[in-house]
Short mmCIF file of C-alpha atoms in Angstrom, two decimals:
data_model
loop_
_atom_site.label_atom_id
_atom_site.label_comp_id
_atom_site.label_asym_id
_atom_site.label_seq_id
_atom_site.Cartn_x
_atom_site.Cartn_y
_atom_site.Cartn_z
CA UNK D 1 0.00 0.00 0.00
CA UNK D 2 1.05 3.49 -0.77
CA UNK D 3 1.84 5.97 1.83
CA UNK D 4 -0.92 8.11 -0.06
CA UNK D 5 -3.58 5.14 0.08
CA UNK D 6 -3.58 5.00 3.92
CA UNK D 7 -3.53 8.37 4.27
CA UNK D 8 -7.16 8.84 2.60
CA UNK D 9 -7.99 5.07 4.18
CA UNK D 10 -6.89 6.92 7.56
CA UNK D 11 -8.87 10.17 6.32
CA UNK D 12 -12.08 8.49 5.51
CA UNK D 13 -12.48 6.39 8.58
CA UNK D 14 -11.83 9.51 10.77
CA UNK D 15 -15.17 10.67 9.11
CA UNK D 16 -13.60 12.77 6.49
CA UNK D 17 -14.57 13.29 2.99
CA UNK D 18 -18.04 11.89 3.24
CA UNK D 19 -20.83 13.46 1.63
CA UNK D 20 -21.39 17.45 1.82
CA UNK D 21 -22.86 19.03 5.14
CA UNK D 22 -26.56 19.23 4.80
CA UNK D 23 -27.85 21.71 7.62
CA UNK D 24 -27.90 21.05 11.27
CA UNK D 25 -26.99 17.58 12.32
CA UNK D 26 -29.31 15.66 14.56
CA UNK D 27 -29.21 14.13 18.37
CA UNK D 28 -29.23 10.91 16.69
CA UNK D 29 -26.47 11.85 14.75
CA UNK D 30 -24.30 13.64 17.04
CA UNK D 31 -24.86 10.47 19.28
CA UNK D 32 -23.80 8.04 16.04
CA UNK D 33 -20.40 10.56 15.20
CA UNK D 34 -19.45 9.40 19.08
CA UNK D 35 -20.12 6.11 19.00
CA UNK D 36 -18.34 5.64 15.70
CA UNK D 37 -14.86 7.95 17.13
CA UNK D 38 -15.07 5.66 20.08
CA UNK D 39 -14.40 8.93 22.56
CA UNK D 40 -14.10 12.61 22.64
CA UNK D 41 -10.78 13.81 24.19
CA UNK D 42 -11.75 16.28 27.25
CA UNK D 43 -9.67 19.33 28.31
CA UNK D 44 -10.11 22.63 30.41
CA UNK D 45 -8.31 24.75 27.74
CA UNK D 46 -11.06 26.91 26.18
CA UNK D 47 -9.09 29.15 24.45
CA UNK D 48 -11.21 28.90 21.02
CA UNK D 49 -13.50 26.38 21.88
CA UNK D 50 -13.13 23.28 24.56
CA UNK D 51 -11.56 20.22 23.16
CA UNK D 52 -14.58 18.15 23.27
CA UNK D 53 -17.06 19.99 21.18
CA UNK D 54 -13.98 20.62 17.98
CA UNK D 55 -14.32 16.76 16.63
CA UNK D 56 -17.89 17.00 15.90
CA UNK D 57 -17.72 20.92 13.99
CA UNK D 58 -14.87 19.57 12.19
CA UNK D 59 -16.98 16.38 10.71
CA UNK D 60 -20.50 17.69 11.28
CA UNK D 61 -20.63 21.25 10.84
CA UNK D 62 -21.93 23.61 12.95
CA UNK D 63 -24.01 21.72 15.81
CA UNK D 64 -25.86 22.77 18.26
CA UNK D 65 -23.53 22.45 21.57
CA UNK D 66 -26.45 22.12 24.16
CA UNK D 67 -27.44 19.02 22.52
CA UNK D 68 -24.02 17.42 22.77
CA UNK D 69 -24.16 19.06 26.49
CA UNK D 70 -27.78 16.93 27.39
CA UNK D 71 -26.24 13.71 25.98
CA UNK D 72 -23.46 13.72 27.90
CA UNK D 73 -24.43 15.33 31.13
CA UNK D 74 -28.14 15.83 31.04
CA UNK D 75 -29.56 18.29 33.52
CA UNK D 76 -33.58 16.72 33.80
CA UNK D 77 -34.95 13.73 34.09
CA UNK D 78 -35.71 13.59 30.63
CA UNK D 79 -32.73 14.37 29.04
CA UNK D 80 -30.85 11.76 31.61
CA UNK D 81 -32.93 8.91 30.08
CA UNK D 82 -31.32 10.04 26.43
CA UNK D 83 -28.45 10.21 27.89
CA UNK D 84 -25.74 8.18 25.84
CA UNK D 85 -22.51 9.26 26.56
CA UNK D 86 -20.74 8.84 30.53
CA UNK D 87 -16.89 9.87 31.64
CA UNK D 88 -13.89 7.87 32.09
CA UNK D 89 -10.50 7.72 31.87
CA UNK D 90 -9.72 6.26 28.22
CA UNK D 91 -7.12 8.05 25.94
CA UNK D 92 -7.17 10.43 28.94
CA UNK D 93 -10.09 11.66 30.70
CA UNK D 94 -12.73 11.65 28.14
CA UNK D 95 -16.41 11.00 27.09
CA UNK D 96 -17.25 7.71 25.66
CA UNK D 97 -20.60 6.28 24.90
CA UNK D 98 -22.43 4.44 27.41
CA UNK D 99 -21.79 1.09 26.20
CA UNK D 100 -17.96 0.98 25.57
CA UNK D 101 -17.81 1.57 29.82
CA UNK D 102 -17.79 -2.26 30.63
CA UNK D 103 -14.59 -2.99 28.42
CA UNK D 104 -13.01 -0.69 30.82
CA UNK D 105 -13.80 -2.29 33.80
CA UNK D 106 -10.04 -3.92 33.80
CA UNK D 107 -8.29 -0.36 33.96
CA UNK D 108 -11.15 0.36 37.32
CA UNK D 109 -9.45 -3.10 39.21
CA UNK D 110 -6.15 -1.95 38.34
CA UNK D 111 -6.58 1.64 39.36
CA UNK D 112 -7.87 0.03 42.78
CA UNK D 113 -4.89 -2.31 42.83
CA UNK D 114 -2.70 0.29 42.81
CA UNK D 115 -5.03 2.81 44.67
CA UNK D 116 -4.65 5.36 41.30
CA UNK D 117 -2.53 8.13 40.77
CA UNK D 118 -5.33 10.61 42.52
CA UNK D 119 -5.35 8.60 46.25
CA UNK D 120 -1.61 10.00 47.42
CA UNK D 121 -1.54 9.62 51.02
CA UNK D 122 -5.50 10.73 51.60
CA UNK D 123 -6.04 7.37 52.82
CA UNK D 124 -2.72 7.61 55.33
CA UNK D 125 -4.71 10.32 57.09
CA UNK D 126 -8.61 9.16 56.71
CA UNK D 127 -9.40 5.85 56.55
CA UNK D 128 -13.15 6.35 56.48
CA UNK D 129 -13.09 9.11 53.56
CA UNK D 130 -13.90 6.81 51.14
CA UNK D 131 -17.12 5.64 52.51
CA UNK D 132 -17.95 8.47 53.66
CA UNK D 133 -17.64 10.31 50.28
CA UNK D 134 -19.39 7.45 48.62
CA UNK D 135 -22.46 8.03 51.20
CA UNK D 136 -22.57 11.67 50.44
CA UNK D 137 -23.13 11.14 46.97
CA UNK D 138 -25.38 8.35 47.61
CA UNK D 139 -27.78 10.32 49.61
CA UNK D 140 -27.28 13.87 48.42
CA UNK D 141 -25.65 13.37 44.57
CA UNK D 142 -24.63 14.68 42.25
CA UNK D 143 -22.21 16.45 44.05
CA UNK D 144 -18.58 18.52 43.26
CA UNK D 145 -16.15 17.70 45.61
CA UNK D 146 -16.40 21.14 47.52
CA UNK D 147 -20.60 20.24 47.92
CA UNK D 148 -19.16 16.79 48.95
CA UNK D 149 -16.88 18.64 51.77
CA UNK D 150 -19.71 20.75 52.99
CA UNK D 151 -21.94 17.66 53.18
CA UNK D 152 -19.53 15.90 55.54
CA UNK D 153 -19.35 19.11 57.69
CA UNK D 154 -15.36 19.22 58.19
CA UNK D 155 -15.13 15.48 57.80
CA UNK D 156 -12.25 15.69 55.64
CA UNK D 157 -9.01 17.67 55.45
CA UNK D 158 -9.65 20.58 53.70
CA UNK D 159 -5.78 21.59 54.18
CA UNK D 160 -4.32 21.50 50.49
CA UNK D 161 -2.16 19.44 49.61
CA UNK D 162 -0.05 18.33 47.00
CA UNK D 163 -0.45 15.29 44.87
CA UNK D 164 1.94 15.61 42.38
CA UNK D 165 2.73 18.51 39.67
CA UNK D 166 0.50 21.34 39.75
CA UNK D 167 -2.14 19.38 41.09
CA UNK D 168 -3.72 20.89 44.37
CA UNK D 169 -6.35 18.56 45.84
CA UNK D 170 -8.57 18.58 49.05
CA UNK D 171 -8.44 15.13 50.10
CA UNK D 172 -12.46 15.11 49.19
CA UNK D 173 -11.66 15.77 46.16
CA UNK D 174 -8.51 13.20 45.92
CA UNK D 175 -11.34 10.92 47.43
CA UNK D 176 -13.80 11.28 44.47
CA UNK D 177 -10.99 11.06 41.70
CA UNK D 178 -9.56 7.98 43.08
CA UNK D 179 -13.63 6.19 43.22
CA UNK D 180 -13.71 7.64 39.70
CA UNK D 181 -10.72 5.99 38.55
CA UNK D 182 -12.16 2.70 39.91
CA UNK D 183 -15.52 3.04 38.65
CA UNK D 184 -17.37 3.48 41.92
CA UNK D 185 -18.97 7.12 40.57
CA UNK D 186 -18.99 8.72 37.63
CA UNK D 187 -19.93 12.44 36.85
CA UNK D 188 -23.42 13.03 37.21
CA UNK D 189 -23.78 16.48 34.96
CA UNK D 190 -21.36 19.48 34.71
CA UNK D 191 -21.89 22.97 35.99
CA UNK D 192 -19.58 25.39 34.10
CA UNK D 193 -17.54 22.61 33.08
CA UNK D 194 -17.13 21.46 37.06
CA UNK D 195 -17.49 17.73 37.67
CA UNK D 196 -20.58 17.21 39.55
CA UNK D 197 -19.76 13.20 40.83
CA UNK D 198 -23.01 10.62 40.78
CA UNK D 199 -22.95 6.56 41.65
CA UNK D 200 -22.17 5.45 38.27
CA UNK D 201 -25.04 2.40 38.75
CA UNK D 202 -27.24 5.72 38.47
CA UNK D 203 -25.98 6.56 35.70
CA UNK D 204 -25.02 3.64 33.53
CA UNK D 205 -28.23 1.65 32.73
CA UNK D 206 -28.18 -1.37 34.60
CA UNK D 207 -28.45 -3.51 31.95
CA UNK D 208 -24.56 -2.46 30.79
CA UNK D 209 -23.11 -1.76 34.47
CA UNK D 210 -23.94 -5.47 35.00
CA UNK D 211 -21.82 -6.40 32.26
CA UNK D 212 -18.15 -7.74 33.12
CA UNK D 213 -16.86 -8.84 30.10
CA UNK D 214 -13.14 -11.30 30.30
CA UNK D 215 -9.96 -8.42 30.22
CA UNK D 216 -8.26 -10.00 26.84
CA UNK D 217 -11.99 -9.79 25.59
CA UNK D 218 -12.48 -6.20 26.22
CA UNK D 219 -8.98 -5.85 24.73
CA UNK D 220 -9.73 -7.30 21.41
CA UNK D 221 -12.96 -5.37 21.20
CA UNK D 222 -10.83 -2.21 22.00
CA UNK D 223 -8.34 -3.14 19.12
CA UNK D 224 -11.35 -3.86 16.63
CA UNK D 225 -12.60 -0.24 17.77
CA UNK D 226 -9.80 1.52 16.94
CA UNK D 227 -8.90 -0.53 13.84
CA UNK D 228 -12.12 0.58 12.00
CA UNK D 229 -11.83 4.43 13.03
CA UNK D 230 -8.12 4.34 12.26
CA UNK D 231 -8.10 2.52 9.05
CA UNK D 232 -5.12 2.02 8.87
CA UNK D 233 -2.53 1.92 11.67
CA UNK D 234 0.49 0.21 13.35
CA UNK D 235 0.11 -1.75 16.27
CA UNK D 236 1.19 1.52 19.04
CA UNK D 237 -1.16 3.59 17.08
CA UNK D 238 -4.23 1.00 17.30
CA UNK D 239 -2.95 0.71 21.06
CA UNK D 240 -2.56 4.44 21.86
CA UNK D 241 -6.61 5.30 20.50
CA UNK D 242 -7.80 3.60 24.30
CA UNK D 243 -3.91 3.82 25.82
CA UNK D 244 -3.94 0.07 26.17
CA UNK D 245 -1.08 -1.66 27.83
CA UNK D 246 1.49 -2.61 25.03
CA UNK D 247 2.03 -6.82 25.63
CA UNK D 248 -1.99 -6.81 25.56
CA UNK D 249 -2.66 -4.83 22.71
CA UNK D 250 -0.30 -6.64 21.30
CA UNK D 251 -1.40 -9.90 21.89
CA UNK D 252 -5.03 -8.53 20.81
CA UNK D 253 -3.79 -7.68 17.28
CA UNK D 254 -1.94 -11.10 17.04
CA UNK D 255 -5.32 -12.85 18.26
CA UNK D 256 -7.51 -10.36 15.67
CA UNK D 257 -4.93 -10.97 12.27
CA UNK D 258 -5.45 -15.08 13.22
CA UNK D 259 -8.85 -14.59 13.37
CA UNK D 260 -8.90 -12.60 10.54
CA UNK D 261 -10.31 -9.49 11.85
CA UNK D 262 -7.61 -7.46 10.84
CA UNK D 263 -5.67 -7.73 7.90
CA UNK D 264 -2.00 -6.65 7.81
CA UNK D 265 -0.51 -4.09 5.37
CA UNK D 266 3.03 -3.11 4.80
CA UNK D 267 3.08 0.75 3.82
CA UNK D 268 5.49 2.07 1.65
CA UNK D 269 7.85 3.79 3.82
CA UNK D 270 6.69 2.91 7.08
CA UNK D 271 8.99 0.50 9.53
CA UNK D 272 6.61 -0.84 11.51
CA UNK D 273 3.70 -3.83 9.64
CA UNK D 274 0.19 -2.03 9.86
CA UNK D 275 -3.27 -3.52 10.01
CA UNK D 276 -6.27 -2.39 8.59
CA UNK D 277 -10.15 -3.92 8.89
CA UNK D 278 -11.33 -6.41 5.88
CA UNK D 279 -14.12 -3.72 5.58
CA UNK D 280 -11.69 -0.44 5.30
CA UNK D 281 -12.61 1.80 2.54
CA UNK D 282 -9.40 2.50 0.08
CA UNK D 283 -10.65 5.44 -1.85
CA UNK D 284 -8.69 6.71 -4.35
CA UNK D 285 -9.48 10.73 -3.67
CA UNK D 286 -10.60 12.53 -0.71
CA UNK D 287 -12.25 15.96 -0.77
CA UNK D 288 -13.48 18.11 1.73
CA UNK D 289 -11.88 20.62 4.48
CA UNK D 290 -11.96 20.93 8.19
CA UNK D 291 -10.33 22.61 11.16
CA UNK D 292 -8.87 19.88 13.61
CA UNK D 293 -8.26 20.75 17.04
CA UNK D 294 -5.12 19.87 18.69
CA UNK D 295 -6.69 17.05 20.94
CA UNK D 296 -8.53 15.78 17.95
CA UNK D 297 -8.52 11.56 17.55
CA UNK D 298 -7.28 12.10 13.63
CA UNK D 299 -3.65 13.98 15.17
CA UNK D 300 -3.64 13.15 18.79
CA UNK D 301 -0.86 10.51 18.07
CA UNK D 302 2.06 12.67 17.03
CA UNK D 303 4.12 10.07 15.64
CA UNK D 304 1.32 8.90 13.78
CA UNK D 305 0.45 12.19 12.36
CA UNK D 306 4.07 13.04 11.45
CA UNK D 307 3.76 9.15 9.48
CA UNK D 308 0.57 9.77 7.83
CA UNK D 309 1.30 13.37 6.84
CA UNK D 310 4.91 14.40 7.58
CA UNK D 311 3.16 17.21 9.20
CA UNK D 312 5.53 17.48 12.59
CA UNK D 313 3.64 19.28 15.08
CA UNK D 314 3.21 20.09 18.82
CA UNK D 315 0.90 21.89 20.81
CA UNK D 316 2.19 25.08 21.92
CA UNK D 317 0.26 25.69 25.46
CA UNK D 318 2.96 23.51 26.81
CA UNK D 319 5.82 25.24 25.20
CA UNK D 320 7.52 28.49 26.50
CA UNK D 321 6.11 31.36 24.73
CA UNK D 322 9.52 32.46 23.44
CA UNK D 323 9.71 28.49 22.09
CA UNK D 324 6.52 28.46 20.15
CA UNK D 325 6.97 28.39 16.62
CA UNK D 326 3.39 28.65 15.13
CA UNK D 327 1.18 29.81 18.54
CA UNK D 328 -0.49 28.91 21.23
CA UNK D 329 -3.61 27.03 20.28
CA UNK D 330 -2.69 26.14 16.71
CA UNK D 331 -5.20 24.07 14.71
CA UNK D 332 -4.38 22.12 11.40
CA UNK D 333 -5.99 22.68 8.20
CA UNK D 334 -7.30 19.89 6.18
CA UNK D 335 -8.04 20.02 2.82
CA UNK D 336 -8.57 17.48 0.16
CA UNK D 337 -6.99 14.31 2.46
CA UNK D 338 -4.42 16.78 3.32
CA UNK D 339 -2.60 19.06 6.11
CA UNK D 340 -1.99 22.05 4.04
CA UNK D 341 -2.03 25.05 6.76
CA UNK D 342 -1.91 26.00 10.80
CA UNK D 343 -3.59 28.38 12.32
CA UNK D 344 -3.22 29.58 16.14
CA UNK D 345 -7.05 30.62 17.02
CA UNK D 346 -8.90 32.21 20.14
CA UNK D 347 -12.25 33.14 20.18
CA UNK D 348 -11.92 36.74 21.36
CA UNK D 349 -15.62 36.96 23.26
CA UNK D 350 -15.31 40.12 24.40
CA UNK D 351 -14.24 41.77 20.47
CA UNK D 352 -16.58 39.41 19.42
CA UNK D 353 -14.16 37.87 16.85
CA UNK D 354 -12.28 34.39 15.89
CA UNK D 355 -8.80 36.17 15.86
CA UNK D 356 -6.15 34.32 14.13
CA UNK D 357 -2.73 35.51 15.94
CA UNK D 358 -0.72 33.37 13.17
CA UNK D 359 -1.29 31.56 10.10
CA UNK D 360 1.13 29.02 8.33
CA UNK D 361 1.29 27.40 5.21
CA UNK D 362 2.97 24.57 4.82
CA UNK D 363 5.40 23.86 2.02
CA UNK D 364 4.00 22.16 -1.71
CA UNK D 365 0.68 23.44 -0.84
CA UNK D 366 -1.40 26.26 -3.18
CA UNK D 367 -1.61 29.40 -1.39
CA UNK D 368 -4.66 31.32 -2.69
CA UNK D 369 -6.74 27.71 -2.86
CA UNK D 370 -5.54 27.24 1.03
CA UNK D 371 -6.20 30.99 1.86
CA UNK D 372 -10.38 30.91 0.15
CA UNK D 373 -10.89 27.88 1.95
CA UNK D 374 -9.63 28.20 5.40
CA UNK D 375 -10.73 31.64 5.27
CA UNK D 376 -14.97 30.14 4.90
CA UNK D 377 -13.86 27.65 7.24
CA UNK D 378 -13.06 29.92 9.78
CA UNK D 379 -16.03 32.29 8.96
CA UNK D 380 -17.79 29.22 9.41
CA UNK D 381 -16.70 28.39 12.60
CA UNK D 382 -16.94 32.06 14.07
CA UNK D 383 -20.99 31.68 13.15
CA UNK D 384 -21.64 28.19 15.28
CA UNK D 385 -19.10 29.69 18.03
CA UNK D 386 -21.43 32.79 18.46
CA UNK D 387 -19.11 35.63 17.17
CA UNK D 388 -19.18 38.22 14.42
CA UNK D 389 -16.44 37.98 12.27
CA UNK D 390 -12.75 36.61 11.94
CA UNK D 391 -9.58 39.04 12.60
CA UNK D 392 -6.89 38.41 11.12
CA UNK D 393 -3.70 40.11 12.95
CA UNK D 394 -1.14 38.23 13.45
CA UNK D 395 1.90 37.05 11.66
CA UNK D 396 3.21 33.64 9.75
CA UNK D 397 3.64 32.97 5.33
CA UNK D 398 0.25 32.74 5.19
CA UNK D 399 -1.18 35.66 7.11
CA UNK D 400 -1.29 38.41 4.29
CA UNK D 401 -3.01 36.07 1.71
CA UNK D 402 -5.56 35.00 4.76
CA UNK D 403 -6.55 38.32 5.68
CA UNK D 404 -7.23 39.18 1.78
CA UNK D 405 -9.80 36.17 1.45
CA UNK D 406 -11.46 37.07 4.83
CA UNK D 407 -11.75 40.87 3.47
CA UNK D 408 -13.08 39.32 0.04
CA UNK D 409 -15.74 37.19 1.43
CA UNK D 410 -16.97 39.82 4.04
CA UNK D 411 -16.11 37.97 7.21
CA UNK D 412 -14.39 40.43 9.26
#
């Protein structure tokens, strides 16, 4: 297989290139897009928009957010029995539909093995917190962590402490990430993007929380997951989609190509065998644009990204300013089965704008096609993010011929 095959086999099962966007998508299909991508990548950066809500603009067009918002963490009791989406820890923390939780139910024993990364010492101190969390919620949920403290009435140390990093948890709230790590809650609904924690048998239907399915089971059903969003892939990127342990996923993949689940490839130029699904689609053109947010599942893999693309690239809000070379919150520009451009974006609420502090285009690709398109792309997504134009004033090779196609299509 050509290096230019599994790109647009990689492209098109990522949801690209599919038929043109016909109006406002649908709860059913919102719910469909994250059942097919497996997950949605959260994260508290909400610079231009949060992490979460980016996968679904960038294959569905503008959506309505709220609707996303009720599937996931539904507010009445009607929207809770739609709900079809429930948290966990998967590629990292994340929102994953309601039936994929059971085939994590071997990372919840060995987070309470090893008492997770979010218990520290809490236990050292309080014994009881545990239950004594878990009661809260039970009788008062769903609860954040400082309703949880208030609820116990002092119970718990409220002196902070560190566990690690930046990190600055109560142990309450150590408490509640360690019982989420291990399954015991879940969060119930968010309030300004604040977990609000909930017994996850109230949440998860009890028809899947009863399910327990064998670990190298869930691991193979994992593999087969990511193998037909990925399309094509190595073994560490089929592993990395769920983070799976590397002699299991590896042992999954062997179990999968006897079985003939997957099929393996050899791509030209690539070191490592790949796999792809009997049922991947090799199409021989991809069209199409989209604006892909860093902690979307097409580039989350870096090494992956730089294979299928040679697009190298790193997320600056972890970088030194003075080290940044395209921005802060830089997004990649597909076009046509292709990363042609980067753009650092922030929704500027109070200007009312999408500014674009930097634009980039990278080297082969056609600068006035890349310029009209990104520039209605980014009109585009300035409309569904609420705001009145785009601005374009920063810097980068593409900047100038940007700001000309915003002017000419009356978007700033």
């Amino acid at each position: 297989m050509s290096r230019a095959q599994a790109r647009r086999a990689a492209v098109a099962a990522q949801g690209f290139g599919g038929p043109a966007r016909r109006g406002p998508p649908a709860r059913r299909t919102i719910a469909a897009e994250v059942e097919r991508l497996g997950l949605l990548q959260l994260d508290s950066v909400n610079v231009a928009v949060r992490a979460h809500y980016a996968p679904l603009f960038s294959r569905l067009g503008p959506y309505d957010r709220d609707t996303l918002d009720a599937l996931a963490w539904p507010q009445t009791p009607a929207q809770r029995r739609r709900r079809t989406m429930v948290e966990f820890w998967v590629h990292e923390a994340s929102l994953l539909p309601i039936d994929e939780w059971p085939l994590f139910r071997w990372r919840m024993r060995d987070n309470a093995a090893r008492r997770s990364r979010w218990l520290g010492a809490a236990l050292d101190d309080h014994p009881e917190i545990l239950d004594a969390v878990t009661t809260a919620i039970a009788e008062h949920g769903p609860l954040e962590a400082g309703e949880v403290e208030a609820v116990l009435g002092g119970g718990g140390d409220r002196k902070a402490r560190a566990y690690g990093g930046w990190w600055q948890r109560s142990d309450v709230k150590v408490a509640c990430e360690h019982l989420f790590a291990t399954g015991e809650l879940t969060t119930g609904t968010r309030r300004g993007f604040r977990r609000a924690y909930e017994l996850t048998e109230r949440v998860v239907p009890p028809d899947i929380h009863a399910r327990d399915p064998a670990r190298d089971a869930s691991m193979r059903e994992l593999i087969r997951r990511a193998a037909r969003v990925q399309g094509v892939a190595t073994e560490p990127d089929l592993r990395d989609h769920y983070r799976l342990p590397p002699a299991e996923s590896q042992a999954a993949v062997a179990e999968l190509v006897d079985a003939g689940e997957l099929v393996p490839v050899q791509v030209e130029g690539w070191t490592a065998p790949a796999y792809r699904t009997p049922e991947t689609r090799l199409p021989r053109r991809v069209t199409g644009r989209a604006l892909l947010a860093p902690f979307d599942p097409l580039i989350w893999f870096r090494a992956r990204t730089l294979r299928l693309f040679d697009f190298h690239y790193r997320i600056g809000i972890y970088t030194p300013a003075e080290k940044r070379t395209h921005g802060y919150y830089v997004f990649p520009f597909l076009l046509d089965g292709r990363l042609v451009a980067r753009v650092d974006l922030k929704a500027d609420r109070a200007l009312g704008v999408l500014r674009v502090p930097g634009a980039f285009l990278e080297e082969g690709a056609d600068e006035g096609k890349v310029a009209a398109e990104l520039a209605a792309e980014l009109a585009t997504m300035a409309e569904w993010l609420g705001l009145e134009g785009v601005l374009v004033d920063g810097g980068g090779d593409l900047a100038a011929a940007l700001g000309q196609a915003v002017k000419a299509g009356g978007w700033t």
